[in-house]
Short mmCIF file of C-alpha atoms in Angstrom, two decimals:
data_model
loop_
_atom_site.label_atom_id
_atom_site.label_comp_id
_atom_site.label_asym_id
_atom_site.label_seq_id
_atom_site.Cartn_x
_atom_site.Cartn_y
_atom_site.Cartn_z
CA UNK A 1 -6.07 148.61 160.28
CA UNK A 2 -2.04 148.14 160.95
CA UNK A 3 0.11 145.60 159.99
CA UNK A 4 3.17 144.10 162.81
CA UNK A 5 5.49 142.28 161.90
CA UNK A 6 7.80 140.71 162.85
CA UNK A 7 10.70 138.42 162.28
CA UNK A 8 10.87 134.69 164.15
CA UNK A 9 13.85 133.05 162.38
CA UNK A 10 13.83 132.33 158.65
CA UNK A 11 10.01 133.85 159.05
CA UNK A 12 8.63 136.79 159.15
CA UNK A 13 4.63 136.83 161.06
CA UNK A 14 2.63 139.77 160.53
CA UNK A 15 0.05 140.46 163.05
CA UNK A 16 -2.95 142.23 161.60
CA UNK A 17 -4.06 145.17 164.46
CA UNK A 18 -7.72 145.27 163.15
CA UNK A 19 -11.07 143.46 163.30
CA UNK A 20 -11.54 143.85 159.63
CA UNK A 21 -10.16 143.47 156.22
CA UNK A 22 -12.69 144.80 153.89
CA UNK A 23 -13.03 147.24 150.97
CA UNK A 24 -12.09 150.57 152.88
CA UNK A 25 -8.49 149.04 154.17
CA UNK A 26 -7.83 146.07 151.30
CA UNK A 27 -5.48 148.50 149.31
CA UNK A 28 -3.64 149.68 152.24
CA UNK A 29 -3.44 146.09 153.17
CA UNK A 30 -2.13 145.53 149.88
CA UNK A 31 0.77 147.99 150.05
CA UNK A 32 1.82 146.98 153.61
CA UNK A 33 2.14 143.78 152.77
CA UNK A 34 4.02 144.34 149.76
CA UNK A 35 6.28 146.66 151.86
CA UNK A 36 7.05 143.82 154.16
CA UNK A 37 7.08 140.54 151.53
CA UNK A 38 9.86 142.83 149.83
CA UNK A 39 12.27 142.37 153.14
CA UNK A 40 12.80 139.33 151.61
CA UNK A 41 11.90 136.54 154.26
CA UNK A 42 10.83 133.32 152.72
CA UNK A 43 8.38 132.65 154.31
CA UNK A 44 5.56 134.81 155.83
CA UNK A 45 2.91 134.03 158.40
CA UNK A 46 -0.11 136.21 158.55
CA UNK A 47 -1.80 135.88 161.59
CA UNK A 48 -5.42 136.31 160.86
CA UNK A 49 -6.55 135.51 164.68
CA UNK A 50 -7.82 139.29 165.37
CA UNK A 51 -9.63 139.38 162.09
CA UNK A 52 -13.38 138.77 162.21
CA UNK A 53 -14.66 139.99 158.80
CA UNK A 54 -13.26 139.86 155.50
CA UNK A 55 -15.31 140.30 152.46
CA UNK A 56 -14.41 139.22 148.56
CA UNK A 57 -11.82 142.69 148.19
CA UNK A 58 -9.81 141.41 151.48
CA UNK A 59 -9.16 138.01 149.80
CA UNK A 60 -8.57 139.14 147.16
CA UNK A 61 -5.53 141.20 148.41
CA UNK A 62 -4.30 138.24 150.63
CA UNK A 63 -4.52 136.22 147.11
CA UNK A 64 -2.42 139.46 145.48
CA UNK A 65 0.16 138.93 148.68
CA UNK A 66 0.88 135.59 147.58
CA UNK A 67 1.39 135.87 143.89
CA UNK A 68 3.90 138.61 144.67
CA UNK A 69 6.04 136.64 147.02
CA UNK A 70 6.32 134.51 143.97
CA UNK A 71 6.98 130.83 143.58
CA UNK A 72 9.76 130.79 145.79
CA UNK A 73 8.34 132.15 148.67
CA UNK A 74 5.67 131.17 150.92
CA UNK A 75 2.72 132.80 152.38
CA UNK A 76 1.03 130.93 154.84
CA UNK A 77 -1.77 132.07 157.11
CA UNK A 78 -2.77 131.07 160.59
CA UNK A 79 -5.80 131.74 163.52
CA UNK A 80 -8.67 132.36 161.37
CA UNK A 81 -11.70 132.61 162.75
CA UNK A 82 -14.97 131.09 161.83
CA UNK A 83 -16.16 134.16 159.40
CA UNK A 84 -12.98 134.18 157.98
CA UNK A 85 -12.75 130.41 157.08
CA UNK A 86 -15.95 130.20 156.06
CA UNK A 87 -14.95 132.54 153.29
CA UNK A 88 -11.36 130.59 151.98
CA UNK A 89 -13.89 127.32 152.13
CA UNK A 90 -16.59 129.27 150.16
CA UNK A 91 -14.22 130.38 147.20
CA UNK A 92 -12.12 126.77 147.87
CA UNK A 93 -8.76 129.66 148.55
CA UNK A 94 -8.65 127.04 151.24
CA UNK A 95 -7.15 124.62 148.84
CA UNK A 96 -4.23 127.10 147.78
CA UNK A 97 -2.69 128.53 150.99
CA UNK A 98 -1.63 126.64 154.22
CA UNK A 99 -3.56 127.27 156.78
CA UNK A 100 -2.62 126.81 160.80
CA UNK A 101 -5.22 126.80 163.30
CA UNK A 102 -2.75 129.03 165.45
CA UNK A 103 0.62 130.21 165.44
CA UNK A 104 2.06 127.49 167.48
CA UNK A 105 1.16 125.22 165.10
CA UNK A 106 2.11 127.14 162.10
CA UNK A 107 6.05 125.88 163.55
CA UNK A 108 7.34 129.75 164.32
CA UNK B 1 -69.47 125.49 171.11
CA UNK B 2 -66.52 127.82 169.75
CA UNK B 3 -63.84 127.07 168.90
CA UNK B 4 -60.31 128.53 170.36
CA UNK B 5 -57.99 129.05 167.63
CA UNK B 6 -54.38 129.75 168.79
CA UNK B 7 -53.21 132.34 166.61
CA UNK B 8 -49.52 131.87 165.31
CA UNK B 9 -47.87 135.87 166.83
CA UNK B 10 -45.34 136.88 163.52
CA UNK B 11 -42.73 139.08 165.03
CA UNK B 12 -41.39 140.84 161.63
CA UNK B 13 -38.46 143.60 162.61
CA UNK B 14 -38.32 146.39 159.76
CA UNK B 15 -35.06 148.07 159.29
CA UNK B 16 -34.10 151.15 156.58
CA UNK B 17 -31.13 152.48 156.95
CA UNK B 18 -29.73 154.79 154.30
CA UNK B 19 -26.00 156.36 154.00
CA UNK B 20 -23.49 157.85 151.75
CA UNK B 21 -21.32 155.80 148.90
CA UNK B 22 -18.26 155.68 151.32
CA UNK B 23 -16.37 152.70 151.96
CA UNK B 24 -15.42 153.86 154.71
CA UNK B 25 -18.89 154.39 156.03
CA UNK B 26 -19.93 150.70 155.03
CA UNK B 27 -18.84 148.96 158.15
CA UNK B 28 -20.72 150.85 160.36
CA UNK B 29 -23.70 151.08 158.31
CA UNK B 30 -23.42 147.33 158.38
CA UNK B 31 -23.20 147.13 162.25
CA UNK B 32 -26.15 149.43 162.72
CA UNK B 33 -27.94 146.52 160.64
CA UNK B 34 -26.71 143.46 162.32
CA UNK B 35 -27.37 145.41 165.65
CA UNK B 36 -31.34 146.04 164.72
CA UNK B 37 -31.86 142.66 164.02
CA UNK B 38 -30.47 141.25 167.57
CA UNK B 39 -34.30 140.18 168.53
CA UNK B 40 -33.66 138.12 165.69
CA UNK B 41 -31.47 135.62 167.68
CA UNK B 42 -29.37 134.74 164.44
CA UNK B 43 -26.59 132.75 165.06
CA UNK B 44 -22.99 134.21 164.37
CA UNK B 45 -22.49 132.33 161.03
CA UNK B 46 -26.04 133.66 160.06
CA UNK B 47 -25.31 137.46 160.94
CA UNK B 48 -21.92 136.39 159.55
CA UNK B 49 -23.22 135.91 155.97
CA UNK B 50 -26.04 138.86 155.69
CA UNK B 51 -23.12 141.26 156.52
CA UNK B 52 -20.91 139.50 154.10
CA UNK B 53 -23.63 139.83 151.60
CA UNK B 54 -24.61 142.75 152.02
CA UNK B 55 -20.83 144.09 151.76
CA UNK B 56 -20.02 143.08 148.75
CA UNK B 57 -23.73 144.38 147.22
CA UNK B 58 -22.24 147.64 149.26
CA UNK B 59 -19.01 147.66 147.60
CA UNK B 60 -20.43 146.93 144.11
CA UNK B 61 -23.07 149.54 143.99
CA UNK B 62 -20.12 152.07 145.54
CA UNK B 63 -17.40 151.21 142.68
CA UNK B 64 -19.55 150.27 139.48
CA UNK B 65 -23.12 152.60 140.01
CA UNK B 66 -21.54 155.17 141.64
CA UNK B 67 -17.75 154.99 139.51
CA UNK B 68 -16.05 155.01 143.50
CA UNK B 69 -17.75 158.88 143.58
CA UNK B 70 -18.62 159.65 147.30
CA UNK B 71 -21.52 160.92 148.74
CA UNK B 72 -24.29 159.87 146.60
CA UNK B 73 -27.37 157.79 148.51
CA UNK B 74 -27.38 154.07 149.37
CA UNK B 75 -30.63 152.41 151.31
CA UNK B 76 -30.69 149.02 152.77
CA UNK B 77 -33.99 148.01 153.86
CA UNK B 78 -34.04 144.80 155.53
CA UNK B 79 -37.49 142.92 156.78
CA UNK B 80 -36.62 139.45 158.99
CA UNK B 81 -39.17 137.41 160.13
CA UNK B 82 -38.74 134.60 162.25
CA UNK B 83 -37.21 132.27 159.33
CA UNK B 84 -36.20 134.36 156.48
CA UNK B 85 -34.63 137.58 156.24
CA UNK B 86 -35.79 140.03 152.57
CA UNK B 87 -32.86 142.48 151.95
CA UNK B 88 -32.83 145.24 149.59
CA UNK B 89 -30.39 147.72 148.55
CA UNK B 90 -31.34 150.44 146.41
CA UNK B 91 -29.50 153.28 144.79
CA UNK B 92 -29.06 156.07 142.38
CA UNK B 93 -26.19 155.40 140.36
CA UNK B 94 -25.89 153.66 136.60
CA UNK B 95 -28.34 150.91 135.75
CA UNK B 96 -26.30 147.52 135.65
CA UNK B 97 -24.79 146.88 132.40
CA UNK B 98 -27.71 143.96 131.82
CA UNK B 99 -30.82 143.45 133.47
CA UNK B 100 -29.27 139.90 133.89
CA UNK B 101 -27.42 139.88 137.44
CA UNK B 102 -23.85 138.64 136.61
CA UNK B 103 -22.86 134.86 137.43
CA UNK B 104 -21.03 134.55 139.97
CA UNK B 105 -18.35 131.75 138.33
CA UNK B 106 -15.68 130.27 140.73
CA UNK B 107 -12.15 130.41 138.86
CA UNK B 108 -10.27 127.39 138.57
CA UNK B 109 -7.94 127.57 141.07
CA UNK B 110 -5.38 124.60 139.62
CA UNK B 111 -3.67 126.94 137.36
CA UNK B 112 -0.14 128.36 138.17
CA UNK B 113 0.41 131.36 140.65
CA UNK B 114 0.24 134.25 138.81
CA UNK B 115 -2.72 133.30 137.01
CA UNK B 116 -4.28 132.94 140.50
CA UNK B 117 -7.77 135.16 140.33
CA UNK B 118 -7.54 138.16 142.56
CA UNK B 119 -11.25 139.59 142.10
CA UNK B 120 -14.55 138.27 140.75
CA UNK B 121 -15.45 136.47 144.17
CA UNK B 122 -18.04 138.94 144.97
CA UNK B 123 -21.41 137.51 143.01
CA UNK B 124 -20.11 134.33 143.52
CA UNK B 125 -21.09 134.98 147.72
CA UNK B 126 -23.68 136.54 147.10
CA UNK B 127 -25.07 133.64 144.50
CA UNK B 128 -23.68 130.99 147.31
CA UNK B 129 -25.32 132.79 150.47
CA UNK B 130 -28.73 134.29 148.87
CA UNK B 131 -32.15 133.14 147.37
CA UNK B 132 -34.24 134.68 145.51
CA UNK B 133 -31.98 137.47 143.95
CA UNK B 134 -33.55 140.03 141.51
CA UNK B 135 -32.44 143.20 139.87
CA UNK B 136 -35.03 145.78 138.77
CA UNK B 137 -34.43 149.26 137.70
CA UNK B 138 -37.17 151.52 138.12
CA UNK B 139 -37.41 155.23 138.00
CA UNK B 140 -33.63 155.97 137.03
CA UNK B 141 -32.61 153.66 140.64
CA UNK B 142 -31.18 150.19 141.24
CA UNK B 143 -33.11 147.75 143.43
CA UNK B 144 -31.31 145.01 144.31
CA UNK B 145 -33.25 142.26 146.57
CA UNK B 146 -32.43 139.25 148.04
CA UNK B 147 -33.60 136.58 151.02
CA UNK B 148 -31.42 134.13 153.61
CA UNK B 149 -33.43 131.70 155.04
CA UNK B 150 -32.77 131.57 158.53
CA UNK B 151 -33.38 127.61 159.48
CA UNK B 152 -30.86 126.37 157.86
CA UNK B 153 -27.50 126.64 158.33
CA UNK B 154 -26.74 128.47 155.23
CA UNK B 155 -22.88 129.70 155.81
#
């Protein structure tokens, strides 16, 4: 798993090149995406449209993502697929990220 | 005068698989499951949720029995019958702290940013997505078993 990114304006969308963010990548997911939420864009869009599994250790870094972009950033995340949804519905995350069906409407 | 009784065919698939405590060898051991059971005809979100499930039983049995050591056994043995699928997952590592399985407890999410819960989703799925989940230690191993009801949409 690779992180792209990026930047579209005041916004910075990072691609994930990888089916699946589970326990064997979430830590290296972690530290990319620290590496690029330190670049300082406001706001970040993760494109989750290649990702088809994530289990509770790949939320949990997404959630980790968020909290250090701190309050006055934004991390928002578009294209998930079923599996991953399904997840951010099951632990309600749903309710504490925005969440675009696709980039284009994510307003890139 | 006799009497034709139609007998009801039960196609059961049987599937052991058994592999190291790697993480990075959980994916695949995963696919090698969801693969056996194709016969099954599960839908996506059903295959979606046993693999789910069974990661994070993967991924707690790796880090907590096994202390994140590699190369010590892990079995998944997984029996699906037309409507129900019985999981277990057995290994060698350290008996769970209680014979009680933990509670998987959503957080409350309305609380401010950084008190936002980064962990501790894991029993939660596996409470949400499972029936009948039991924990029995016998002869210095974990078992760990579980069933998903296949009629239902359960995901």
């Amino acid at each position: 798993m690779e992180l792209i990114s990026r930047d579209h304006g005041a916004a910075c969308v990072v691609t994930v090149d990888g089916t699946r963010i589970d326990a064997s990548v979430a830590i290296q997911f972690k530290d990319q995406m620290k590496e690029i939420a330190e670049t300082g864009q406001e706001r970040v869009i993760l494109d989750l449209s290649n990702v088809e599994f994530i289990d509770s250790s790949g939320l949990g870094a997404v959630v980790a993502t968020m909290k250090l972009m701190g309050k006055d950033r934004k991390l928002d995340l578009a294209g998930l697929t079923p599996m991953v949804e399904k997840v951010f519905k099951l632990t309600r995350m749903d309710s504490v990220f925005n969440i675009f069906p696709d980039m284009a409407t994510a307003n890139v | 005068m006799t009497k034709t009784v139609s007998s009801e065919t039960t196609i059961a698939t049987e599937l052991s698989i058994e592999f190291e405590s790697d993480p990075k060898l959980v994916a695949g051991a995963l696919g090698q499951i969801i693969d056996g059971l194709s016969e099954l005809d599960m839908s996506a979100d059903q295959s979606g949720a046993l693999e789910l499930v069974l990661a994070e039983v993967v991924n707690n049995v790796i880090e907590h029995a096994y202390s994140e050591e590699a190369g010590h056994p892990v079995a998944i043995d997984v029996r699906g019958a037309p409507n129900r699928l019985s999981c277990r997952v057995t290994d060698a590592g350290k008996a769970m702290p209680t014979e009680r399985l933990p509670k998987g407890v959503l957080h409350d999410l309305n609380v401010e940013l950084d008190e936002l819960p980064e962990g501790g989703f894991g029993w939660f799925l596996i409470g949400e997505l499972t029936e009948n989940i039991r924990y029995k230690r016998i002869d210095g191993k974990n078992h760990l078993s579980f069933s998903m009801s296949l009629e239902k949409q359960s995901f």
